């Protein structure tokens, strides 16, 4: 879970109007929303969109405040350690000051810049040793995430080579698990589907790499991604000429139906046509597969139309449902059956 930045629009919102503690009230609102929506008994959180030396108005570090706000719900909160931020003293002190229940698992996040740093192996491993020693953690209490972020301009081959290097570099630490994360879906629809009112496929490179490496791993190897939105995409930007689109996750790929500018032709009603393209495709799994699939089918019957926010939720729901099944099925296929002899 990551936390959005406090924007000028947020400051002007009704919820924060007249607030004398803008940061604190904004983060409280975010934490309350997460606590109310979260049905899981545990949560990992990070705040990499905020500066690592950020404090709320009362003088408490943002990391410390958010940790306490989330933990107040009774959920087990797993802190995420940002390798890229470790050299900032404010950040180190905030992590060291967290009152964390014994046995809580941490996550060490190695972002795309830090992945490049890993080729200076001595610097990379020395920094990890410093992090673990400073926080009093063993490798067994930490899962490491190699977060490639936006991989639209990386090849599967280069990602695979990076992962092999990274796995070797951290082998000495005996981490509880290793995770790969990334996003292959481009920021703008033009880079996914070149022509308006057409369809195309986008390779999910992060999934290809996870599958290629999974069987060779000695420790648990987990998959993560950014869903159907590129992490570099801006939030809250109104694009008046945005094209209608549906991003439908399939095995190893996204099947993408692109429309046209919502200022032209049938405007927002183009979503009916795009939904019918998905439903009539060989990839559609039926309304019973997920809530997102049910919404797509309802749109194809012109029962709903949905705006950009709704379509992000429909596409994301299908994506999450599909990826869970895809990962589980792949893992089952790699389990060698026991042969019992008389």
Short mmCIF file of C-alpha atoms in Angstrom, two decimals:
data_model
loop_
_atom_site.label_atom_id
_atom_site.label_comp_id
_atom_site.label_asym_id
_atom_site.label_seq_id
_atom_site.Cartn_x
_atom_site.Cartn_y
_atom_site.Cartn_z
CA UNK A 1 0.00 0.00 0.00
CA UNK A 2 1.38 3.42 -0.92
CA UNK A 3 0.11 6.83 0.11
CA UNK A 4 -0.65 9.65 -2.32
CA UNK A 5 0.95 13.05 -2.02
CA UNK A 6 -0.95 16.00 -0.61
CA UNK A 7 -1.89 18.04 -3.69
CA UNK A 8 -3.21 21.58 -4.11
CA UNK A 9 -6.61 20.11 -4.98
CA UNK A 10 -6.57 18.15 -1.72
CA UNK A 11 -5.81 21.33 0.22
CA UNK A 12 -8.84 23.01 -1.37
CA UNK A 13 -11.14 20.07 -0.67
CA UNK A 14 -14.07 20.29 1.72
CA UNK A 15 -12.48 17.72 4.05
CA UNK A 16 -9.38 19.88 4.60
CA UNK A 17 -10.94 23.32 4.31
CA UNK A 18 -9.84 25.44 7.26
CA UNK A 19 -7.51 22.77 8.63
CA UNK A 20 -4.61 24.05 10.72
CA UNK A 21 -2.82 20.68 10.46
CA UNK A 22 -3.15 19.95 6.77
CA UNK A 23 -0.67 17.04 6.53
CA UNK A 24 -1.90 15.35 9.69
CA UNK A 25 -5.56 15.63 8.73
CA UNK A 26 -4.89 14.44 5.17
CA UNK A 27 -2.97 11.38 6.34
CA UNK A 28 -5.60 10.62 8.98
CA UNK A 29 -8.25 10.67 6.25
CA UNK A 30 -6.16 8.29 4.10
CA UNK A 31 -5.49 5.93 7.01
CA UNK A 32 -9.16 5.88 8.03
CA UNK A 33 -10.17 5.05 4.46
CA UNK A 34 -7.71 2.16 4.31
CA UNK A 35 -8.71 0.83 7.72
CA UNK A 36 -12.39 0.92 6.79
CA UNK A 37 -11.86 -0.77 3.43
CA UNK A 38 -9.24 -3.32 4.44
CA UNK A 39 -10.55 -6.76 5.39
CA UNK A 40 -7.10 -8.36 5.66
CA UNK A 41 -5.46 -9.05 9.00
CA UNK A 42 -2.18 -7.56 7.79
CA UNK A 43 -0.90 -4.85 5.47
CA UNK A 44 2.44 -3.68 4.06
CA UNK A 45 2.81 0.06 3.59
CA UNK A 46 5.27 2.49 2.04
CA UNK A 47 5.26 6.23 1.38
CA UNK A 48 7.79 6.66 -1.42
CA UNK A 49 5.76 9.47 -3.00
CA UNK A 50 6.61 11.59 0.04
CA UNK A 51 10.05 12.99 0.82
CA UNK A 52 11.90 10.80 3.29
CA UNK A 53 12.36 13.76 5.66
CA UNK A 54 8.65 14.66 5.82
CA UNK A 55 7.01 15.49 9.15
CA UNK A 56 3.44 16.32 10.12
CA UNK A 57 2.67 19.61 11.87
CA UNK A 58 3.10 18.13 15.37
CA UNK A 59 6.72 17.21 14.61
CA UNK A 60 6.20 13.47 14.16
CA UNK A 61 7.71 11.81 11.10
CA UNK A 62 5.16 10.85 8.44
CA UNK A 63 6.28 7.20 8.56
CA UNK A 64 5.79 6.94 12.31
CA UNK A 65 2.41 8.67 12.23
CA UNK A 66 1.03 6.50 9.44
CA UNK A 67 2.31 3.33 11.07
CA UNK A 68 0.45 4.17 14.28
CA UNK A 69 -2.69 5.26 12.42
CA UNK A 70 -2.87 1.99 10.47
CA UNK A 71 -1.98 -0.20 13.45
CA UNK A 72 -4.79 1.39 15.47
CA UNK A 73 -7.28 -0.70 13.48
CA UNK A 74 -5.85 -3.90 14.93
CA UNK A 75 -4.24 -5.01 11.66
CA UNK A 76 -0.66 -6.24 11.72
CA UNK A 77 1.29 -3.54 9.87
CA UNK A 78 4.47 -4.61 8.08
CA UNK A 79 6.93 -1.74 7.54
CA UNK A 80 8.57 -1.38 4.13
CA UNK A 81 12.22 -0.26 4.14
CA UNK A 82 13.26 1.83 1.14
CA UNK A 83 16.86 0.99 0.17
CA UNK A 84 16.99 4.24 -1.83
CA UNK A 85 16.07 6.34 1.24
CA UNK A 86 18.25 4.67 3.83
CA UNK A 87 20.99 7.33 3.66
CA UNK A 88 18.56 10.00 4.95
CA UNK A 89 18.97 10.24 8.72
CA UNK A 90 15.37 11.33 9.36
CA UNK A 91 14.15 8.18 7.61
CA UNK A 92 16.54 5.91 9.51
CA UNK A 93 15.47 7.36 12.84
CA UNK A 94 11.78 6.98 11.98
CA UNK A 95 12.23 3.30 11.13
CA UNK A 96 14.29 2.65 14.25
CA UNK A 97 11.65 4.36 16.39
CA UNK A 98 8.71 2.23 15.26
CA UNK A 99 7.17 0.14 18.04
CA UNK A 100 6.67 -3.10 16.13
CA UNK A 101 5.25 -6.31 17.63
CA UNK A 102 7.80 -9.09 17.98
CA UNK A 103 7.90 -11.39 14.97
CA UNK A 104 6.60 -8.78 12.52
CA UNK A 105 7.90 -9.33 9.00
CA UNK A 106 9.56 -6.38 7.26
CA UNK A 107 9.89 -5.79 3.52
CA UNK A 108 13.07 -4.37 1.99
CA UNK A 109 12.15 -2.59 -1.24
CA UNK A 110 14.87 -2.29 -3.87
CA UNK A 111 13.57 0.20 -6.45
CA UNK A 112 14.65 0.50 -10.09
CA UNK A 113 17.49 2.94 -9.31
CA UNK A 114 18.78 0.70 -6.53
CA UNK A 115 18.62 -2.30 -8.86
CA UNK A 116 21.23 -0.52 -10.98
CA UNK A 117 23.28 0.10 -7.81
CA UNK A 118 23.31 -3.65 -7.17
CA UNK A 119 25.98 -4.09 -9.83
CA UNK A 120 28.35 -2.44 -7.35
CA UNK A 121 28.03 -5.56 -5.23
CA UNK A 122 30.16 -4.42 -2.28
CA UNK A 123 28.22 -1.17 -1.86
CA UNK A 124 24.91 -2.98 -2.31
CA UNK A 125 25.52 -5.76 0.20
CA UNK A 126 27.26 -3.46 2.71
CA UNK A 127 24.18 -1.21 2.71
CA UNK A 128 21.87 -4.17 3.29
CA UNK A 129 24.07 -5.34 6.18
CA UNK A 130 23.88 -1.83 7.65
CA UNK A 131 20.09 -1.75 7.33
CA UNK A 132 19.60 -5.13 8.99
CA UNK A 133 22.11 -4.42 11.77
CA UNK A 134 20.65 -0.97 12.50
CA UNK A 135 17.12 -2.34 12.79
CA UNK A 136 18.16 -5.49 14.65
CA UNK A 137 16.77 -7.76 11.96
CA UNK A 138 17.90 -11.07 10.55
CA UNK A 139 17.33 -12.02 6.92
CA UNK A 140 14.67 -14.49 8.07
CA UNK A 141 12.57 -11.54 9.32
CA UNK A 142 12.66 -9.72 5.98
CA UNK A 143 11.23 -10.31 2.53
CA UNK A 144 13.02 -8.47 -0.26
CA UNK A 145 11.15 -6.89 -3.17
CA UNK A 146 12.95 -6.09 -6.40
CA UNK A 147 10.68 -3.39 -7.77
CA UNK A 148 11.46 -2.64 -11.41
CA UNK A 149 8.64 -0.10 -11.63
CA UNK A 150 7.92 0.93 -15.22
CA UNK A 151 9.40 -1.76 -17.49
CA UNK A 152 7.86 -0.62 -20.78
CA UNK A 153 11.33 0.15 -22.14
CA UNK A 154 13.07 -2.93 -20.74
CA UNK A 155 13.31 -6.29 -22.46
CA UNK A 156 12.44 -9.61 -20.89
CA UNK A 157 16.05 -10.68 -21.40
CA UNK A 158 17.48 -7.68 -19.52
CA UNK A 159 14.99 -8.07 -16.65
CA UNK A 160 15.83 -11.76 -16.42
CA UNK A 161 19.56 -11.00 -16.28
CA UNK A 162 19.02 -8.35 -13.61
CA UNK A 163 16.96 -10.74 -11.49
CA UNK A 164 19.54 -13.50 -11.71
CA UNK A 165 22.23 -11.04 -10.61
CA UNK A 166 20.09 -9.72 -7.75
CA UNK A 167 19.19 -13.18 -6.47
CA UNK A 168 22.87 -14.13 -6.38
CA UNK A 169 23.83 -10.86 -4.69
CA UNK A 170 21.39 -11.31 -1.78
CA UNK A 171 21.84 -15.06 -1.33
CA UNK A 172 24.05 -14.59 1.75
CA UNK A 173 21.24 -12.88 3.69
CA UNK A 174 18.80 -15.80 3.70
CA UNK A 175 15.75 -13.60 3.21
CA UNK A 176 12.37 -15.11 4.08
CA UNK A 177 11.24 -14.63 0.48
CA UNK A 178 12.12 -12.80 -2.71
CA UNK A 179 9.61 -10.83 -4.76
CA UNK A 180 9.66 -9.35 -8.25
CA UNK A 181 7.44 -6.39 -9.13
CA UNK A 182 6.99 -4.34 -12.29
CA UNK A 183 4.53 -2.90 -14.76
CA UNK A 184 4.55 -3.43 -18.52
CA UNK A 185 1.49 -1.34 -19.33
CA UNK A 186 2.56 1.99 -20.84
CA UNK A 187 1.59 5.40 -19.50
CA UNK A 188 -0.34 6.42 -22.61
CA UNK A 189 -2.72 4.24 -24.59
CA UNK A 190 -1.03 5.15 -27.90
CA UNK A 191 1.98 3.08 -26.84
CA UNK A 192 -0.22 0.04 -26.21
CA UNK A 193 -2.54 0.21 -29.22
CA UNK A 194 -1.35 2.32 -32.15
CA UNK A 195 -4.65 2.79 -33.98
CA UNK A 196 -7.90 4.20 -32.61
CA UNK A 197 -10.89 1.86 -32.47
CA UNK A 198 -8.72 -1.26 -32.58
CA UNK A 199 -7.21 -3.91 -30.31
CA UNK A 200 -3.75 -5.21 -29.53
CA UNK A 201 -1.79 -7.30 -27.04
CA UNK A 202 0.80 -6.06 -24.54
CA UNK A 203 3.30 -8.52 -23.07
CA UNK A 204 3.44 -8.66 -19.27
CA UNK A 205 7.22 -8.88 -19.02
CA UNK A 206 7.29 -9.16 -15.24
CA UNK A 207 5.15 -12.31 -15.42
CA UNK A 208 7.39 -13.87 -18.08
CA UNK A 209 10.46 -13.29 -15.87
CA UNK A 210 8.79 -14.63 -12.73
CA UNK A 211 7.77 -17.83 -14.53
CA UNK A 212 11.21 -18.27 -16.10
CA UNK A 213 12.95 -18.09 -12.71
CA UNK A 214 10.39 -19.66 -10.37
CA UNK A 215 11.37 -23.31 -10.74
CA UNK A 216 15.05 -22.60 -10.05
CA UNK A 217 14.45 -20.79 -6.76
CA UNK A 218 15.40 -22.38 -3.45
CA UNK A 219 13.47 -19.85 -1.34
CA UNK A 220 9.89 -18.63 -1.81
CA UNK A 221 9.67 -16.47 -4.96
CA UNK A 222 6.65 -14.19 -5.03
CA UNK A 223 5.02 -12.23 -7.85
CA UNK A 224 3.74 -8.66 -7.66
CA UNK A 225 2.78 -6.00 -10.16
CA UNK A 226 1.10 -2.61 -10.48
CA UNK A 227 -2.16 -3.89 -11.91
CA UNK A 228 -3.34 -2.12 -15.05
CA UNK A 229 -1.84 1.34 -14.37
CA UNK A 230 1.75 2.41 -14.92
CA UNK A 231 3.38 3.68 -11.69
CA UNK A 232 4.66 6.77 -13.53
CA UNK A 233 1.16 7.79 -14.56
CA UNK A 234 -0.07 11.00 -12.95
CA UNK A 235 -3.10 10.93 -10.66
CA UNK A 236 -5.90 13.45 -10.88
CA UNK A 237 -5.01 14.78 -14.33
CA UNK A 238 -8.05 15.54 -16.48
CA UNK A 239 -7.34 14.66 -20.11
CA UNK A 240 -10.26 15.96 -22.15
CA UNK A 241 -9.21 13.98 -25.22
CA UNK A 242 -8.63 10.71 -23.35
CA UNK A 243 -9.54 7.64 -25.37
CA UNK A 244 -11.95 5.03 -24.11
CA UNK A 245 -10.13 1.79 -23.28
CA UNK A 246 -10.50 -1.55 -21.56
CA UNK A 247 -7.42 -3.41 -20.31
CA UNK A 248 -8.25 -7.09 -20.00
CA UNK A 249 -5.57 -9.28 -18.43
CA UNK A 250 -4.95 -12.67 -20.05
CA UNK A 251 -2.17 -15.24 -19.72
CA UNK A 252 1.19 -13.42 -19.93
CA UNK A 253 -0.43 -10.43 -21.66
CA UNK A 254 -2.98 -7.64 -21.61
CA UNK A 255 -5.68 -7.69 -24.29
CA UNK A 256 -6.43 -4.01 -24.90
CA UNK A 257 -9.45 -2.53 -26.64
CA UNK A 258 -8.88 1.12 -27.55
CA UNK A 259 -11.60 3.53 -28.59
CA UNK A 260 -11.22 7.18 -29.59
CA UNK A 261 -11.32 10.64 -28.04
CA UNK A 262 -14.32 11.01 -25.76
CA UNK A 263 -14.89 14.41 -27.37
CA UNK A 264 -15.63 12.82 -30.74
CA UNK A 265 -18.24 10.55 -32.29
CA UNK A 266 -20.30 8.67 -29.75
CA UNK A 267 -18.15 10.09 -26.93
CA UNK A 268 -18.59 8.15 -23.66
CA UNK A 269 -21.04 5.73 -25.25
CA UNK A 270 -18.07 4.13 -27.04
CA UNK A 271 -17.60 2.08 -23.86
CA UNK A 272 -20.58 -0.05 -24.90
CA UNK A 273 -18.77 -0.99 -28.11
CA UNK A 274 -15.47 -1.62 -26.33
CA UNK A 275 -17.17 -3.87 -23.79
CA UNK A 276 -18.75 -5.86 -26.62
CA UNK A 277 -15.29 -6.28 -28.17
CA UNK A 278 -14.05 -7.84 -24.93
CA UNK A 279 -17.10 -10.05 -24.41
CA UNK A 280 -16.99 -11.37 -27.99
CA UNK A 281 -13.25 -12.04 -27.87
CA UNK A 282 -11.84 -15.55 -27.27
CA UNK A 283 -10.25 -14.23 -24.06
CA UNK A 284 -13.41 -13.31 -22.15
CA UNK A 285 -13.93 -15.57 -19.12
CA UNK A 286 -17.57 -14.83 -18.43
CA UNK A 287 -19.51 -12.66 -15.99
CA UNK A 288 -19.03 -15.21 -13.21
CA UNK A 289 -15.24 -14.96 -13.21
CA UNK A 290 -15.01 -11.68 -11.30
CA UNK A 291 -16.94 -8.56 -10.40
CA UNK A 292 -14.94 -6.74 -13.09
CA UNK A 293 -16.06 -9.26 -15.71
CA UNK A 294 -19.66 -8.88 -14.60
CA UNK A 295 -19.37 -5.10 -15.04
CA UNK A 296 -17.88 -5.51 -18.52
CA UNK A 297 -20.75 -7.73 -19.57
CA UNK A 298 -23.30 -5.32 -18.08
CA UNK A 299 -21.72 -2.53 -20.12
CA UNK A 300 -21.88 -4.63 -23.28
CA UNK A 301 -25.65 -4.80 -22.70
CA UNK A 302 -25.70 -1.00 -22.19
CA UNK A 303 -26.88 -1.38 -18.60
CA UNK A 304 -23.97 0.72 -17.31
CA UNK A 305 -21.45 3.00 -18.98
CA UNK A 306 -18.95 3.93 -16.29
CA UNK A 307 -16.45 6.76 -16.10
CA UNK A 308 -12.62 6.59 -15.98
CA UNK A 309 -12.52 5.85 -12.24
CA UNK A 310 -15.07 3.06 -12.55
CA UNK A 311 -13.21 1.46 -15.44
CA UNK A 312 -9.97 1.47 -13.48
CA UNK A 313 -11.80 -0.48 -10.77
CA UNK A 314 -13.41 -2.92 -13.25
CA UNK A 315 -10.12 -3.60 -15.07
CA UNK A 316 -8.18 -3.88 -11.81
CA UNK A 317 -10.67 -6.30 -10.27
CA UNK A 318 -10.45 -8.62 -13.27
CA UNK A 319 -6.66 -8.28 -13.29
CA UNK A 320 -6.27 -9.24 -9.64
CA UNK A 321 -8.67 -12.15 -9.96
CA UNK A 322 -6.90 -13.43 -13.06
CA UNK A 323 -3.35 -13.06 -11.74
CA UNK A 324 -4.15 -14.96 -8.54
CA UNK A 325 -5.47 -17.84 -10.67
CA UNK A 326 -2.56 -17.60 -13.11
CA UNK A 327 0.08 -17.73 -10.38
CA UNK A 328 -1.67 -20.55 -8.53
CA UNK A 329 -2.08 -22.63 -11.68
CA UNK A 330 1.55 -22.12 -12.66
CA UNK A 331 2.73 -23.17 -9.21
CA UNK A 332 0.52 -26.28 -9.30
CA UNK A 333 1.94 -27.23 -12.70
CA UNK A 334 5.47 -27.10 -11.28
CA UNK A 335 4.78 -29.46 -8.40
CA UNK A 336 6.24 -32.86 -9.24
CA UNK A 337 3.77 -35.60 -8.25
CA UNK A 338 5.06 -38.18 -5.82
CA UNK A 339 5.54 -41.63 -7.33
CA UNK A 340 4.59 -44.38 -4.94
CA UNK A 341 6.08 -47.81 -5.63
CA UNK A 342 5.07 -51.08 -4.07
#
